[in-house]
Tab-separated table of C-alpha atoms in Angstrom:
chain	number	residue	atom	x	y	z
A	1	UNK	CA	-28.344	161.722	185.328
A	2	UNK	CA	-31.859	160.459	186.084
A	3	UNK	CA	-33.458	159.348	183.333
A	4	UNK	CA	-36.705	157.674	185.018
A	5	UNK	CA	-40.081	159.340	185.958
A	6	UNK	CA	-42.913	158.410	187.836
A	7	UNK	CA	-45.373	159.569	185.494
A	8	UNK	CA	-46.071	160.886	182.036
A	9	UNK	CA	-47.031	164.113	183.711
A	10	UNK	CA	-43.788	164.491	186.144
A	11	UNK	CA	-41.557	163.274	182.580
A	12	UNK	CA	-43.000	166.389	180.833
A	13	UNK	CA	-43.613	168.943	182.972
A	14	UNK	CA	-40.750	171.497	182.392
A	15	UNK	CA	-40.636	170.796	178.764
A	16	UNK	CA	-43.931	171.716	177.309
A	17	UNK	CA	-44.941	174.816	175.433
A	18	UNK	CA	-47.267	176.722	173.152
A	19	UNK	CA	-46.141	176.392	169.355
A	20	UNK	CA	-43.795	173.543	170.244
A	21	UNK	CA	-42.641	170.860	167.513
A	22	UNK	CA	-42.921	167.088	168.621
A	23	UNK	CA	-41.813	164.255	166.683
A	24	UNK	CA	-44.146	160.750	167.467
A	25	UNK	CA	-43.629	157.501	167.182
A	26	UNK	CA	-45.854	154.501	166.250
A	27	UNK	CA	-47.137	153.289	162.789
A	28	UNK	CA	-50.848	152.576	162.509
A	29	UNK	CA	-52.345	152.124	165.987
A	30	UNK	CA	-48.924	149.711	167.169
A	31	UNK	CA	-46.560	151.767	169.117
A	32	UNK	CA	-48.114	155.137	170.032
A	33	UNK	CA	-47.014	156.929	173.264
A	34	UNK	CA	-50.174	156.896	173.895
A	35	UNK	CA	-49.582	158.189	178.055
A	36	UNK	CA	-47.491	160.460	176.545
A	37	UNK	CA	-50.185	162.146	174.256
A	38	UNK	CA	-52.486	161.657	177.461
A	39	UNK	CA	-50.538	164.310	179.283
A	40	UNK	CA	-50.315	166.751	176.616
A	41	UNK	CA	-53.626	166.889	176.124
A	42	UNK	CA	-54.338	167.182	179.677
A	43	UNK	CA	-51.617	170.146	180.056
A	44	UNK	CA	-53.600	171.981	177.488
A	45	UNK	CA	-50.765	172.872	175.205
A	46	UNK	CA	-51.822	174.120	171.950
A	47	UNK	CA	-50.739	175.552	168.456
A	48	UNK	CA	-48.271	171.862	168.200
A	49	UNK	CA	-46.779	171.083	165.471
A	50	UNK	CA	-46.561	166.920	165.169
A	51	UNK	CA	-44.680	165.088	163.139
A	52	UNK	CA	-45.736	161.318	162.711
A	53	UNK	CA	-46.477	158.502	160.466
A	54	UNK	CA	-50.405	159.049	161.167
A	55	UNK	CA	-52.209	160.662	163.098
A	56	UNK	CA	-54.533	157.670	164.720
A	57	UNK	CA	-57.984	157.766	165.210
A	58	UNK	CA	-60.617	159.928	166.128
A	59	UNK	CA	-60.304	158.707	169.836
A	60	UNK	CA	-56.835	157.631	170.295
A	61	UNK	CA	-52.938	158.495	169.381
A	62	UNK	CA	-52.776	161.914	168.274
A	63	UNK	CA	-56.572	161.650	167.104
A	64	UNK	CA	-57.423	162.954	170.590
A	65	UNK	CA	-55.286	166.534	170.359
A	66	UNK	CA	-57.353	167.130	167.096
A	67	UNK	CA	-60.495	166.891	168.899
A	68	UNK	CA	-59.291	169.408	171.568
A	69	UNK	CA	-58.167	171.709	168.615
A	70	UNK	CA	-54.561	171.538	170.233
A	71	UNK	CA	-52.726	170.800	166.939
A	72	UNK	CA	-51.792	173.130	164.467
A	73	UNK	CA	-50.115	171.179	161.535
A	74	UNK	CA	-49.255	168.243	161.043
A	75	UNK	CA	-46.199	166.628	158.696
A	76	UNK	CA	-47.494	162.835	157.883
A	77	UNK	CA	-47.587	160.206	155.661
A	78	UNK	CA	-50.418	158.206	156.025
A	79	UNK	CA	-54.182	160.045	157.976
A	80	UNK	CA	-56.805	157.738	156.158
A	81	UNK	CA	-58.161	156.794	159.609
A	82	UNK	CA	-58.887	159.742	161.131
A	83	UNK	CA	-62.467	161.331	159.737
A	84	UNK	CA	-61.861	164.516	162.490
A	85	UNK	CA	-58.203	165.261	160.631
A	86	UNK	CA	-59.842	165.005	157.379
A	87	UNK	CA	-62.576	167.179	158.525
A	88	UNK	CA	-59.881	169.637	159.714
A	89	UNK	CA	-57.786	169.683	156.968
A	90	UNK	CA	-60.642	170.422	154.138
A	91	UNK	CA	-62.316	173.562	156.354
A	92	UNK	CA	-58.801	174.651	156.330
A	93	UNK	CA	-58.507	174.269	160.248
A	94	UNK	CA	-55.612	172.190	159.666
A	95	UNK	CA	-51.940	172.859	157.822
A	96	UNK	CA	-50.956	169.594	156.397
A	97	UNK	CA	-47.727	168.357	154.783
A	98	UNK	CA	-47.538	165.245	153.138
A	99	UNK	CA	-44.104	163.689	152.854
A	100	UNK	CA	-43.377	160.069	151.380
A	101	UNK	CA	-43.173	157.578	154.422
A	102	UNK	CA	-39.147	156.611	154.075
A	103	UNK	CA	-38.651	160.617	153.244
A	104	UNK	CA	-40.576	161.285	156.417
A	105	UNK	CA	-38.586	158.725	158.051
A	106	UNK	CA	-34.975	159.691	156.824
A	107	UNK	CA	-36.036	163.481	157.605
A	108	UNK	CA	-35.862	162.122	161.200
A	109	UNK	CA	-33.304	159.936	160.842
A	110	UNK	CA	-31.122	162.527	159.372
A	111	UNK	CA	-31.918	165.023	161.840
A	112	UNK	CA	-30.815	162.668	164.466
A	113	UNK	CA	-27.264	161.937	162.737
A	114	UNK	CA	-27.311	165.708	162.601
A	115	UNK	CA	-27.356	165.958	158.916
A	116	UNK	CA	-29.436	169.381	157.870
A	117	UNK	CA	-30.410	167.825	154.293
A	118	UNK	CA	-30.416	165.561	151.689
A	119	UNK	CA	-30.797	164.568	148.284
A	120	UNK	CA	-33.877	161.526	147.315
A	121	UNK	CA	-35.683	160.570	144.081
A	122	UNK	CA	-38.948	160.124	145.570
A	123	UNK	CA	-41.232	162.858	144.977
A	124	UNK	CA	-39.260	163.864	141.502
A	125	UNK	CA	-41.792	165.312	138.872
A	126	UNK	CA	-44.993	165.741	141.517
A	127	UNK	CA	-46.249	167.960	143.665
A	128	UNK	CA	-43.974	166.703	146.434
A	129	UNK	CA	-41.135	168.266	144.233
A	130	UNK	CA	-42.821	172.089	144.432
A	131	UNK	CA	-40.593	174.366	145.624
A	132	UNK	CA	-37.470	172.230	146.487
A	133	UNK	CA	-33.994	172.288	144.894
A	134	UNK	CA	-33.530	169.923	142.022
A	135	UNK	CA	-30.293	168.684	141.440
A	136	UNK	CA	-28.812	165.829	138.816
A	137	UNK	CA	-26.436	162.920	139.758
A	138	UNK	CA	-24.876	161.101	137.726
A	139	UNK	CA	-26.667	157.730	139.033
A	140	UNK	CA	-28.223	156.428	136.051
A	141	UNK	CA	-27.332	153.660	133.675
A	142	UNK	CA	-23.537	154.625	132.157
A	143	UNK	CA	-23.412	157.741	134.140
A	144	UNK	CA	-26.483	159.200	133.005
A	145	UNK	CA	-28.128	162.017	134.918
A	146	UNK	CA	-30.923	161.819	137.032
A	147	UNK	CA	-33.180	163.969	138.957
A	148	UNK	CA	-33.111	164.316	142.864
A	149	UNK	CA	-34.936	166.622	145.039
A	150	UNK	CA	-33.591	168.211	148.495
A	151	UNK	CA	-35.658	167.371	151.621
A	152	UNK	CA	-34.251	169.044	154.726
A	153	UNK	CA	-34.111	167.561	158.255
A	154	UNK	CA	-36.836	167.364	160.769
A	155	UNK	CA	-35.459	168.890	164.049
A	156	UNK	CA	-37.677	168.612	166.759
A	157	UNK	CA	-38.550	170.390	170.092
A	158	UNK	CA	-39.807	166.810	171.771
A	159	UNK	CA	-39.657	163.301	170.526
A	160	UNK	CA	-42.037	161.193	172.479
A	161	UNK	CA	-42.182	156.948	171.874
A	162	UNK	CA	-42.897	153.831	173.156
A	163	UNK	CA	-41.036	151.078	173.465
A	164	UNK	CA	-41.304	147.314	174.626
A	165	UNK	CA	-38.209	147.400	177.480
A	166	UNK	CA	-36.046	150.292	178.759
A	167	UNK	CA	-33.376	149.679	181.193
A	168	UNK	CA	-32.171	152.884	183.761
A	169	UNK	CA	-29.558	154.304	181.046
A	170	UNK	CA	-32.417	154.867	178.804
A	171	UNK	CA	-31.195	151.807	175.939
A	172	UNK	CA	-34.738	150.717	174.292
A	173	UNK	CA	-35.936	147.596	173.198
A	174	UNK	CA	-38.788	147.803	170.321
A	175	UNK	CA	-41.113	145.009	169.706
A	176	UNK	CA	-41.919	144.355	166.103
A	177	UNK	CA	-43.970	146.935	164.128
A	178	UNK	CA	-43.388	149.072	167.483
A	179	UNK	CA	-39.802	149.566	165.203
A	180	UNK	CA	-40.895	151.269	162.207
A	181	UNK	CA	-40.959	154.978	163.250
A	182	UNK	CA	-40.320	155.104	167.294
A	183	UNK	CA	-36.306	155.031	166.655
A	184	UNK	CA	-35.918	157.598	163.824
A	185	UNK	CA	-38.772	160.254	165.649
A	186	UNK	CA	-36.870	159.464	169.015
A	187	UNK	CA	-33.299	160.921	167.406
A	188	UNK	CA	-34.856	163.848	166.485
A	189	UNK	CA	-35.524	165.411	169.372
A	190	UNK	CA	-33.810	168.432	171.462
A	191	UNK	CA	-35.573	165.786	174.095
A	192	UNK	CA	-36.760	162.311	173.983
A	193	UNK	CA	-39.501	161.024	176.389
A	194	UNK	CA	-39.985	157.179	176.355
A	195	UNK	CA	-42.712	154.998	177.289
A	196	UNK	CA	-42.010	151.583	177.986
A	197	UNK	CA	-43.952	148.260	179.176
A	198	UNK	CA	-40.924	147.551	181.329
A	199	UNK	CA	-38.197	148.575	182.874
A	200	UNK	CA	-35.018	145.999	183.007
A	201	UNK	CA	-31.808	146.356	185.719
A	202	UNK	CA	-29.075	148.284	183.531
A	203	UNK	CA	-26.597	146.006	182.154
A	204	UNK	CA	-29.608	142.856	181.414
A	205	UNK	CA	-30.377	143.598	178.130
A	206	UNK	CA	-27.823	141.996	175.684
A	207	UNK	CA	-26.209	144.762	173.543
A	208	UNK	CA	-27.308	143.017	170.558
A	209	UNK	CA	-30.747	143.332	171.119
A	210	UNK	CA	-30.950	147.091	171.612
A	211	UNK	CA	-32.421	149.262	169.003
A	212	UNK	CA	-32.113	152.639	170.249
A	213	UNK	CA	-29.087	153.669	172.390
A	214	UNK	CA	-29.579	155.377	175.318
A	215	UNK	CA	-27.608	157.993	174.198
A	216	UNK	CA	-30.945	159.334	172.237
A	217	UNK	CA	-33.315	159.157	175.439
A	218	UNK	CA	-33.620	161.465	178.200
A	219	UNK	CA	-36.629	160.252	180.697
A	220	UNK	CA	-38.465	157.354	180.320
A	221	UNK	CA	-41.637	156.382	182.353
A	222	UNK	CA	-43.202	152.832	182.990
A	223	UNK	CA	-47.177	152.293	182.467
A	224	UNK	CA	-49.995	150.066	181.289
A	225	UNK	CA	-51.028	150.561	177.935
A	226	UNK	CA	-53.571	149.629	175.261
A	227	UNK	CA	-53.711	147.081	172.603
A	228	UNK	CA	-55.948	148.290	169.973
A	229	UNK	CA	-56.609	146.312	166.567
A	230	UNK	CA	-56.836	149.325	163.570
A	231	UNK	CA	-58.663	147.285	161.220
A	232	UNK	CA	-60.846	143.807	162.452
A	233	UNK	CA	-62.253	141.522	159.756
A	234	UNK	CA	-64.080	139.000	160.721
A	235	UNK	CA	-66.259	135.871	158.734
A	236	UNK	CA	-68.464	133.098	160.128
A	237	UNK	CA	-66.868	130.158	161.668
């Protein structure tokens, strides 16, 4: 099965579509498919769902499909850097769900595993609770009951990340922060496009150093990308 493309472009060409759900990966500004984003946008396809740690900035990551008004609703954890989402969100243009960042991350996770739903204390007794089934374990001090809420699986149309090395069979290599959200968003999805700095000869990287099996990844393209810095603080020398 060939798994590498020659472009972003070629990777998703018989896979987008209006409406569509795609999981992302990255966590701030480190790790974002950002080629990958680049050739949505360009395709035009509209009415997405995403569902990502953040949503970037105003002119890079998924930042850029806001401006183009090609996102419908997003599912996130964290959007304090975006001033065009926030903008979006309180004229209503926007459908936002928050979810707790390791509930967002075990909803893709889970999915992955192909486990529908499960059962977390986080959220218990706010508004992330509203609407979900509560159920009591007996997890407490002596047996004692406590309180968990349901959160179901996030099963996506597309998973697109980025990863540090990729060898022909698809097996990824993430580099540091690059970690956090790339593997659980790429076993999400129906299909899983990866980005990569590099591309290895199959059989060079050692087993123990892969993060993400190739198993989960169906196309992966090579390209030059961006290192951005979210936040820079600087002082006098």
């Amino acid at each position: 099965m060939k798994k590498i493309y020659g472009s972003a472009a070629d990777a998703l060409e018989d896979v987008l579509f209006d409406g569509m759900f795609i999981a992302a990966g990255g966590f701030g500004l480190c790790g974002i498919p950002e080629l990958l984003l680049d050739a949505i946008k360009d395709a035009g396809t509209k009415d997405l769902t995403f569902a990502s740690n953040n949503a970037g900035v105003d002119d890079f990551g998924i930042g850029i499909l806001l401006h183009t008004r090609q996102v419908k609703k997003m599912i996130s954890s964290y959007v304090g850097e975006n001033a065009e989402f926030m903008r979006q969100y309180l004229s209503g243009e926007l459908e936002l769900e928050f979810n707790p960042q390791g509930t967002l991350a075990e909803r893709m996770r889970a999915a992955g595993c192909g486990i529908p739903g499960f059962y977390t204390k986080t959220g218990v007794g706010t508004v992330i609770a509203d609407g979900k089934e509560h159920k009591d374990f007996p997890t407490g001090p002596d047996g004692a009951p406590e309180t968990y809420i349901m959160e179901t699986g996030l099963f996506a149309d597309l998973a697109i990340v980025k990863a540090w090395k990729a060898d022909a069979t698809g097996n990824l290599v993430f580099r540091k922060t690059a970690r956090n959200f790339n593997p659980p968003a790429a076993m999400c999805g129906k299909i899983c496009v990866a980005e990569v700095e590099e591309i290895v000869p199959t059989g060079s990287l050692e087993p123990d150093t892969i993060h993400l099996p190739g198993i989960y990844v169906h196309r992966v393209i090579q390209g030059e990308h961006e290192k951005r810095i979210e936040q820079r603080t600087t002082r006098a020398a």
